[in-house]
XYZ file of C-alpha atoms in Angstrom:
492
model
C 18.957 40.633 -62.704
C 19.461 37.758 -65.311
C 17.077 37.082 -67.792
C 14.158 34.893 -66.291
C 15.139 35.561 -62.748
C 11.580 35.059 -61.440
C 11.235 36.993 -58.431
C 13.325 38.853 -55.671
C 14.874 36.425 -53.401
C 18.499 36.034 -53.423
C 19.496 31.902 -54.300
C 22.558 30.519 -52.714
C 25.350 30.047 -54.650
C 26.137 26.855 -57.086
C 27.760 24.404 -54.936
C 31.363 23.763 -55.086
C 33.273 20.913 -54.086
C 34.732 22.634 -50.817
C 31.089 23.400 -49.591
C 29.913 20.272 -50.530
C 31.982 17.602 -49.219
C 33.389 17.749 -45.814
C 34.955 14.651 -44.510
C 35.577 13.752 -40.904
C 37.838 12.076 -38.699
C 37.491 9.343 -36.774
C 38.876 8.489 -33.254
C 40.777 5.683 -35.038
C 42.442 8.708 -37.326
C 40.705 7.878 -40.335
C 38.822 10.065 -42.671
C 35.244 8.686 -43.126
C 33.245 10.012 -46.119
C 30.029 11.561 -44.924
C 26.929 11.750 -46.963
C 25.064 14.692 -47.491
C 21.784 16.250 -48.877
C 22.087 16.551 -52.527
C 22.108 20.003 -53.589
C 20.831 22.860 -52.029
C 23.465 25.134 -51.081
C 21.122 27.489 -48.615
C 19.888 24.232 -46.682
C 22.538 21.730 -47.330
C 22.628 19.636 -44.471
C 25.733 17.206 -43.907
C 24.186 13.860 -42.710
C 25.680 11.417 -41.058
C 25.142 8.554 -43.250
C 27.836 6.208 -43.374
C 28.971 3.577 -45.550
C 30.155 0.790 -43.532
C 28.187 -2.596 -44.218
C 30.518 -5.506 -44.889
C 31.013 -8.715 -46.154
C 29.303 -9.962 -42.938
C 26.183 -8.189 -43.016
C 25.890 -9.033 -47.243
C 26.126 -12.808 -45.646
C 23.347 -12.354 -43.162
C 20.911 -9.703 -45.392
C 17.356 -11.713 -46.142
C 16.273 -12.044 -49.473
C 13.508 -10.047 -49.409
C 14.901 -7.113 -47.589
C 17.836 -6.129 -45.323
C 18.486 -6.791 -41.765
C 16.976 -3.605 -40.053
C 16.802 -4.071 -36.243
C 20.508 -3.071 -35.574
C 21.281 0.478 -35.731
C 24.322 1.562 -37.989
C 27.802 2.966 -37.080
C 27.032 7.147 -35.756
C 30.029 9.542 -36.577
C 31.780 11.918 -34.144
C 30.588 15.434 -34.133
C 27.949 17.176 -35.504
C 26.847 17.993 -39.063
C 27.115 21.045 -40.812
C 25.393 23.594 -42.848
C 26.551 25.366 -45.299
C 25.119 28.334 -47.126
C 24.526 32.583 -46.750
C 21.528 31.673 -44.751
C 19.644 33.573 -47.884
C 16.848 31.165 -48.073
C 15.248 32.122 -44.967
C 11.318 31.019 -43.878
C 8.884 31.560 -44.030
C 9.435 34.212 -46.602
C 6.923 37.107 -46.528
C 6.353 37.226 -49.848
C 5.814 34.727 -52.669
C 7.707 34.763 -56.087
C 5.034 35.793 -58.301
C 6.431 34.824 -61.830
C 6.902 31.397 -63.539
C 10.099 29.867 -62.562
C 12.136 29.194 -65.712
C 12.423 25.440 -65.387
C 8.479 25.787 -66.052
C 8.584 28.130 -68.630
C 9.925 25.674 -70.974
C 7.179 23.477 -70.566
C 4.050 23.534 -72.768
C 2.057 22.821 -69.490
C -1.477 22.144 -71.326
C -0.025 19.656 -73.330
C 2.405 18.325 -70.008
C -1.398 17.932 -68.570
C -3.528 16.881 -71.047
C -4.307 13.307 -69.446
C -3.248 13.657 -66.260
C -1.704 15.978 -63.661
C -0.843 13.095 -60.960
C -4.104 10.721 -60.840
C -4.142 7.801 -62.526
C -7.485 6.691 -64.309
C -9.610 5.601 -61.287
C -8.980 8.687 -59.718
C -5.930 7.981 -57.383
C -3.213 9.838 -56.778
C 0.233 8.594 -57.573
C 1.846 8.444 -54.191
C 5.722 10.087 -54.175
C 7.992 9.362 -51.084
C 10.307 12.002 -50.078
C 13.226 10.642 -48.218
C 14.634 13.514 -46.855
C 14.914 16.008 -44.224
C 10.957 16.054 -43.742
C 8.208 18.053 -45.199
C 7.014 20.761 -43.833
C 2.957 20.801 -44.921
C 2.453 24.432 -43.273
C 2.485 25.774 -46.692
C -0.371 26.488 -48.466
C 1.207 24.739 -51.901
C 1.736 21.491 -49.835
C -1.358 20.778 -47.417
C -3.363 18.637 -49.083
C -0.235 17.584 -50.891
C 1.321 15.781 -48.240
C 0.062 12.223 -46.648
C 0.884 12.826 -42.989
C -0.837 9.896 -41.743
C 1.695 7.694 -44.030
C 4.660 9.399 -42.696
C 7.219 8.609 -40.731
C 10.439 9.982 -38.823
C 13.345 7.697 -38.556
C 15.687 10.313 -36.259
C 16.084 10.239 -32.605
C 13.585 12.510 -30.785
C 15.783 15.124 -29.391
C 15.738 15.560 -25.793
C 15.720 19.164 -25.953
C 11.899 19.418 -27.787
C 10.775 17.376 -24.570
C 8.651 19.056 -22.058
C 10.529 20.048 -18.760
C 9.404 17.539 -15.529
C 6.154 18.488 -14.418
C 6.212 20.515 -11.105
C 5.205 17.744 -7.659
C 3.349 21.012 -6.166
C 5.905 20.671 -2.805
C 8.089 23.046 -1.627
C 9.786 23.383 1.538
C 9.128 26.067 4.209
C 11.846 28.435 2.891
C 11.306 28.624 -0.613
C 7.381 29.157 0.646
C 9.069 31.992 2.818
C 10.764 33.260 -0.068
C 7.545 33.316 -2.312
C 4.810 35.104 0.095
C 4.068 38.448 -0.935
C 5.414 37.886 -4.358
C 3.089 38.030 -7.288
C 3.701 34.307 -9.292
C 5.123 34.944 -12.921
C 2.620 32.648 -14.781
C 4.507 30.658 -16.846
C 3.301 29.959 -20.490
C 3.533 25.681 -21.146
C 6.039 24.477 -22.830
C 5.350 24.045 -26.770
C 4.270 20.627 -27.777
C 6.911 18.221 -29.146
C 7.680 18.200 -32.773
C 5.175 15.577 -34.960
C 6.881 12.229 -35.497
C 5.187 11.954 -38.547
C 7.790 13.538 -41.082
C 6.269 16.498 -41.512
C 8.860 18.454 -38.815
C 11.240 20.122 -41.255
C 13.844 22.301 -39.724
C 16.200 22.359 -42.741
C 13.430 23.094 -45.336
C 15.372 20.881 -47.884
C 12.844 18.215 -48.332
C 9.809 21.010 -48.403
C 11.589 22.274 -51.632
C 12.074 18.578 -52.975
C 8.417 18.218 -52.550
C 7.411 21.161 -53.607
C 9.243 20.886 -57.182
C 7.124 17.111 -57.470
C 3.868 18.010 -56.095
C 3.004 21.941 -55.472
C -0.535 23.035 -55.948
C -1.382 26.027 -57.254
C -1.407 28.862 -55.072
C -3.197 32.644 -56.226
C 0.248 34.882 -55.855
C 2.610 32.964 -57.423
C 3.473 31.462 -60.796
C 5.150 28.263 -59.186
C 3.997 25.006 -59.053
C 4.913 21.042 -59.003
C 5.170 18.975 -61.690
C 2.955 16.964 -60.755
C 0.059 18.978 -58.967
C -2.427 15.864 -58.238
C -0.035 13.623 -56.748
C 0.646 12.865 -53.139
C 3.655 13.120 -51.037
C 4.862 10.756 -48.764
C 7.050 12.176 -46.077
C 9.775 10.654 -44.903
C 12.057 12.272 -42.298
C 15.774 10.212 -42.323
C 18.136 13.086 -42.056
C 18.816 16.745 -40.399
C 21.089 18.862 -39.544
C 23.267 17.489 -36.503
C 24.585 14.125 -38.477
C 21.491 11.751 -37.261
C 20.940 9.797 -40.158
C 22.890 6.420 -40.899
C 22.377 3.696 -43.839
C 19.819 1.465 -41.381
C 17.873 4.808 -41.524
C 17.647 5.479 -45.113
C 16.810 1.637 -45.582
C 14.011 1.879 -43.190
C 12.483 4.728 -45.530
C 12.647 3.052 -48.549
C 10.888 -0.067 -46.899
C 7.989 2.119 -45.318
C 7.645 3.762 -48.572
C 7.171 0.503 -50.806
C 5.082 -0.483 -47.549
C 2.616 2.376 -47.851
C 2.167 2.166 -51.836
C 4.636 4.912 -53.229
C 5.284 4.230 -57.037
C 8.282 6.818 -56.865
C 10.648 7.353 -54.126
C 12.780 10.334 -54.342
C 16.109 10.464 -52.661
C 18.225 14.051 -53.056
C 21.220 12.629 -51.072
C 24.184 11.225 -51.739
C 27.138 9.249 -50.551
C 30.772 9.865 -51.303
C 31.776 6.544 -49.965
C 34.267 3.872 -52.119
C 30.646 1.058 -52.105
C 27.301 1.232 -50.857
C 25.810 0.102 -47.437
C 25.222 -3.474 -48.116
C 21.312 -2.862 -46.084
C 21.062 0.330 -47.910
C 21.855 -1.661 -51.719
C 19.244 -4.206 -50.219
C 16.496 -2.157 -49.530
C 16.894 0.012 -52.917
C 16.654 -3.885 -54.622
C 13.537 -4.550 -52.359
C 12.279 -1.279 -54.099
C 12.692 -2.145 -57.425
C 11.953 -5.559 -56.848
C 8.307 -4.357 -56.035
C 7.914 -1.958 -59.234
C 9.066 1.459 -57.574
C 10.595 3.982 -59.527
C 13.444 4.917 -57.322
C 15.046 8.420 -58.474
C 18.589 9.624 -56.517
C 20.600 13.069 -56.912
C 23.935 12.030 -58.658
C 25.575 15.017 -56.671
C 27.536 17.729 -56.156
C 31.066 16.761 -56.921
C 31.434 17.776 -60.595
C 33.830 20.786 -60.390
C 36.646 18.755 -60.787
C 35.681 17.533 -63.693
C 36.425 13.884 -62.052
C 34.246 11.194 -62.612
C 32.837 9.100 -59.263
C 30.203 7.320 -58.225
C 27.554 8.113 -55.484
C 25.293 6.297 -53.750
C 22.488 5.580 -53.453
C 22.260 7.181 -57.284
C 25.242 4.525 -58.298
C 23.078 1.338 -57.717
C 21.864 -0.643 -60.214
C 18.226 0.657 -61.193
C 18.320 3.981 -59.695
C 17.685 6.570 -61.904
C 20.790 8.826 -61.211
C 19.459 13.109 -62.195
C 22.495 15.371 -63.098
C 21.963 19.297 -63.243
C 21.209 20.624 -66.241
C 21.487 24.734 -66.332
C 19.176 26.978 -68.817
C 21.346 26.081 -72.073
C 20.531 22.539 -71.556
C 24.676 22.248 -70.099
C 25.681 20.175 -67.196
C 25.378 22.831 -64.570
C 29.243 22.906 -63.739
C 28.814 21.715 -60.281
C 26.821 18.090 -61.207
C 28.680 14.952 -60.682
C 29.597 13.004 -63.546
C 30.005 9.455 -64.275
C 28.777 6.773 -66.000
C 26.121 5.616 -64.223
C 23.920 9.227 -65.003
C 20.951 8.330 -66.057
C 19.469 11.941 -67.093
C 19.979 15.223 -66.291
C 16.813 18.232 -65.558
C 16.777 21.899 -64.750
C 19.277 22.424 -61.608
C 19.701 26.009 -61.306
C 17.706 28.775 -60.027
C 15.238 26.449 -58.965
C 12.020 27.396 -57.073
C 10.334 25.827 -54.738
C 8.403 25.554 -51.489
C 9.424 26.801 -47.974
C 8.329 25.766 -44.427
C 5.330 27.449 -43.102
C 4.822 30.103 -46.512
C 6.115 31.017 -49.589
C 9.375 30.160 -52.090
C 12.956 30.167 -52.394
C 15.538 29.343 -55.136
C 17.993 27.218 -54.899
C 20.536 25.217 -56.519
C 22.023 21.875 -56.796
C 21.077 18.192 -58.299
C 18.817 17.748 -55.297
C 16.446 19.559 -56.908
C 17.237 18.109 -60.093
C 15.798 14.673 -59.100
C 12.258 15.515 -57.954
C 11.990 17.072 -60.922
C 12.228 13.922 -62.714
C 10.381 12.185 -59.855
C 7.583 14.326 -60.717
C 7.457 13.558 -64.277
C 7.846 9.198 -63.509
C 5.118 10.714 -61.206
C 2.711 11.527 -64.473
C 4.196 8.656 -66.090
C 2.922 6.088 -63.618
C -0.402 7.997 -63.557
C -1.171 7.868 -66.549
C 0.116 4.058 -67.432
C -0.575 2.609 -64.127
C 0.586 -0.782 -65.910
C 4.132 0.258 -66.888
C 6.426 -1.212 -64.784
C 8.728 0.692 -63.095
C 12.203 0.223 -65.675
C 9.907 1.135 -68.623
C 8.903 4.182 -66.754
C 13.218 4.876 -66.542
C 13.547 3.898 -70.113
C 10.825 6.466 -71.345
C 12.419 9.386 -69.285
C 15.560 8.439 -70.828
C 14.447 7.734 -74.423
C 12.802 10.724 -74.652
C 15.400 13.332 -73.199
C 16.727 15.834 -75.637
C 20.808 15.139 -76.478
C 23.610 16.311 -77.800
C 25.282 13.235 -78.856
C 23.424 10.229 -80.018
C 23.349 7.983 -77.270
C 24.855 8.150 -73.491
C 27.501 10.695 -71.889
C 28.848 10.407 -68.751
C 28.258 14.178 -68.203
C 23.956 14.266 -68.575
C 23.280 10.156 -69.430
C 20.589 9.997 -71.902
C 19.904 13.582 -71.713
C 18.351 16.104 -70.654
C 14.651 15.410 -69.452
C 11.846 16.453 -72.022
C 8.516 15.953 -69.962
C 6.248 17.203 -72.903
C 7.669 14.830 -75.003
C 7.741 11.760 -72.748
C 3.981 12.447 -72.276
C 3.341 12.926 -75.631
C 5.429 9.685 -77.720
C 4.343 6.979 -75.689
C 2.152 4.913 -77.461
C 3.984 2.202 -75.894
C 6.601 0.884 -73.456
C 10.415 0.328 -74.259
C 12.226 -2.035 -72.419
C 15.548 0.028 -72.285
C 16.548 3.164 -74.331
C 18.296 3.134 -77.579
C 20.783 4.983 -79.029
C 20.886 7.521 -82.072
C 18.014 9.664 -82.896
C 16.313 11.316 -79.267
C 13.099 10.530 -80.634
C 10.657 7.906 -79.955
C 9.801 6.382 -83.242
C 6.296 8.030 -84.792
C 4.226 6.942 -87.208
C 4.493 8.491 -90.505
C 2.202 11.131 -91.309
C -0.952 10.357 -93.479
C -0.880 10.473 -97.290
C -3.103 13.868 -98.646
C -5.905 12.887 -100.361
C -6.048 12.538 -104.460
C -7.078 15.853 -105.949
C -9.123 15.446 -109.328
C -9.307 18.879 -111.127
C -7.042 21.519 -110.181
C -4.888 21.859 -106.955
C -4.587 24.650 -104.483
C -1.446 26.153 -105.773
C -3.217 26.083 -109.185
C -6.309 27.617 -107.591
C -3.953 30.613 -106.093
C -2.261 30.886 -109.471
C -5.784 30.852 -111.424
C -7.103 33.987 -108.612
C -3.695 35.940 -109.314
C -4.468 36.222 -112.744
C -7.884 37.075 -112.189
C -7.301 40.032 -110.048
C -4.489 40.946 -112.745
C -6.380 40.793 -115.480
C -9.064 42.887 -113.378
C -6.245 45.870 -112.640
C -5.559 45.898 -116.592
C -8.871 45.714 -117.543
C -9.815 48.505 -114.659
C -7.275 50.762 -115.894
C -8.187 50.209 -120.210
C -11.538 51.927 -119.044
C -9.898 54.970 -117.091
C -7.814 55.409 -119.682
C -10.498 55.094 -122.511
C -12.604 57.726 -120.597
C -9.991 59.562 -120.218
C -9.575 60.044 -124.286
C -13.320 60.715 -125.082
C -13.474 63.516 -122.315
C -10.519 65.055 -124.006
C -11.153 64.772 -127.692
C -14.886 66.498 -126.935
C -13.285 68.866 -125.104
C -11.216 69.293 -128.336
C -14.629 69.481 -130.838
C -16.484 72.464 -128.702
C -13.449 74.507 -128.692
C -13.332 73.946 -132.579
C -17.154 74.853 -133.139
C -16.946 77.769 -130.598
C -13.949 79.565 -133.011
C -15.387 82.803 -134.890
């Protein structure tokens, strides 16, 4: 076991670029990217997101928001999973220890105003636009706003109940049946909730977990933001349902139902963006959300490209970052990374009970959703780019300004909570550090100083070890010279 390996489940491996991006064919013969969840190598969905908007539909998109009554282009085939199938649930057991991506958080000064409510009380609502969120577990049931949520996939025909039985038969089945007991038949189970909390990849559960875990006796994990609330929204699975249309009817529900962050761990590998999906990501920003994207899982190649929906203007795009504060090798670079957070061995919620680790830069980005999370809450009247520019202002870096490998850095939520007596516009390069005020001049010392005080007690105590040892010595002498005058007087 590695040092800080927090617990006995096995993690997937790091994703690669052959596990992470799978491209199809079309009938037509040609390949069409896919998009995919994020990270997450032991749920990692394929979705079948596809982007295909063109100069037509830019033409026709309304100002305010895209066109979102026709449904987008659906691929051939299925999607795919891959992983070892490690990261089962529920898991029996919970990870007791502190996960290390915590561990390098002082998390009484990451609290000290605010652990997700803003000052009147109310929680900073975070959308999850993902593959659902399962609110079985304990860490996430007063976590997650069901009532808000929404799923955007088609119901599947297998979860509905069979046809309900007329009560006729004709004479020969009758015939067949008499003197037979009846096998009572238990009812069919009740179709999944429409409500995004139906999670049957568990890859959103862990992106919500990482932003808004409570506390849970057992286990050392929890989010980032405890207090705040989760939105869920359902827009992808595992059999290819999701398209752009989808994801843009998300983001508009969450601005609709008051999320200040909306977290999106997927990714495109597409040439350009949906023209609805670039809409509706404007229409976000455009009403002071934070919107925070997985720049994905690409990077092994070293080659730089960009992903969407992390690639559009005012998306904060999250790289991996591993325990040395290193691009985790897997993270896609370019030059539209805005920061980079803790992407490896990452723990996190389940469905139904307990944790798993994972890896990948999908959860990467709620961990930065969490901290715009405590941002917001804490300066409710930030807007939305000076929450970015604080996130990336205050990241820790190796070179003084912007790489295409982390962007800005790697996230420092302690600090970011901590130097922000008030809002930047955009980050600047050169030192990491939000400028503080000098420190206070020591007061004027009339007489003698502390150092002289020290030096003054020194030779004190000195002069008492001298003056100690004079009077040994001198008693020593008088005992010995009378011992020397009785001997004399006692000779014959």
């Amino acid at each position: 076991m590695t040092r800080g390996t927090v617990g006995p489940p096995a993690f997937a491996p790091e994703p690669t670029t052959t596990q992470q991006r799978i491209q199809r064919t079309t009938k037509r013969g040609k390949a069409v990217p896919r998009t995919k969840l994020g990270g997450g190598l032991a749920a990692a969905a394929l979705l079948a997101l596809t982007a295909t908007a063109g100069a037509g539909q830019a033409a026709h998109a309304a100002p305010a928001g895209p066109d979102l009554t026709h449904p987008g282009p659906r691929l051939d085939g299925d999607g795919e999973i891959d992983g070892n199938g490690e990261c089962t649930y529920p898991m029996k057991k919970q990870i007791k220890g502190t996960p290390w991506a915590l561990q390098r958080l002082v998390l009484d000064q990451l609290w000290r105003d605010t652990k997700g409510r803003d000052p009147q009380g109310r929680p900073v609502r975070v959308a999850v636009i993902d593959s659902g969120v399962d609110n079985d577990n304990p860490q996430l049931k007063s976590a997650v706003d069901a009532s808000s949520g929404m799923d955007y996939l088609p119901a599947d025909k297998s979860d509905q109940p069979p046809p309900q039985d007329t009560g006729e038969a004709d004479a020969k089945d009758e015939k067949d049946q008499k003197g037979k007991k009846e096998k009572q038949q238990p009812p069919p189970p009740p179709p999944p909730p429409r409500d995004g909390t139906d999670d049957t990849v568990g890859h959103g559960t862990k992106v919500a977990g990482i932003i808004a875990a409570r506390p849970n006796p057992g286990t050392g994990f929890v989010g980032l933001a405890p207090e705040a609330q989760i939105i869920p929204l359902k827009q992808s699975d595992d059999k290819g349902n999701g398209t752009p249309q989808t994801m843009a009817q998300a983001i508009h529900k969450a601005v609709e139902e008051g999320a200040k962050v909306i977290n999106i761990s997927q990714d495109t590998v597409g040439a350009r963006p949906s023209v609805v999906l670039e809409a509706a990501v404007r229409y976000a920003l455009d009403h002071d959300v934070v919107v925070v994207a997985a720049a994905g899982n690409d990077g092994a190649d070293g080659k730089s490209k960009r992903t969407y929906p992390a690639s559009i203007p005012g998306v904060l795009a999250v790289a991996a970052s591993d325990r040395n504060n290193e691009r985790a090798y897997f993270s896609q670079s370019g030059d539209f990374v805005g920061v980079a957070a803790p992407g490896v061995e990452m723990v996190s919620t389940v469905p139904k009970y307990g944790q798993c680790v994972d890896n990948g830069t999908s959860f990467s980005t709620p961990y930065v959703a969490g901290l715009a999370a405590l941002i917001r809450a804490k300066h409710p009247d930030w807007k939305q780019h000076q929450v970015v520019a604080q996130i990336e202002q205050t990241a820790e870096r190796g070179v003084n300004g912007r790489d295409r490998y982390v962007g800005w850095g790697v996230v420092d939520p302690v600090r970011a909570m901590t130097e922000d007596d008030h809002p930047i516009d955009k980050p600047t390069a050169g030192t990491a550090h939000r400028d503080i005020a000098a420190p206070a001049a020591q007061p004027l010392i009339i007489g003698e100083t502390p150092q002289q005080r020290r030096e003054r007690y020194a030779t004190y105590a000195l002069g008492g070890v001298i003056a100690t040892a004079a009077v040994i010595t001198g008693t020593t002498l008088v005992a010995r010279d009378g011992r020397r005058r009785r001997a004399r007087r006692d000779v014959p």
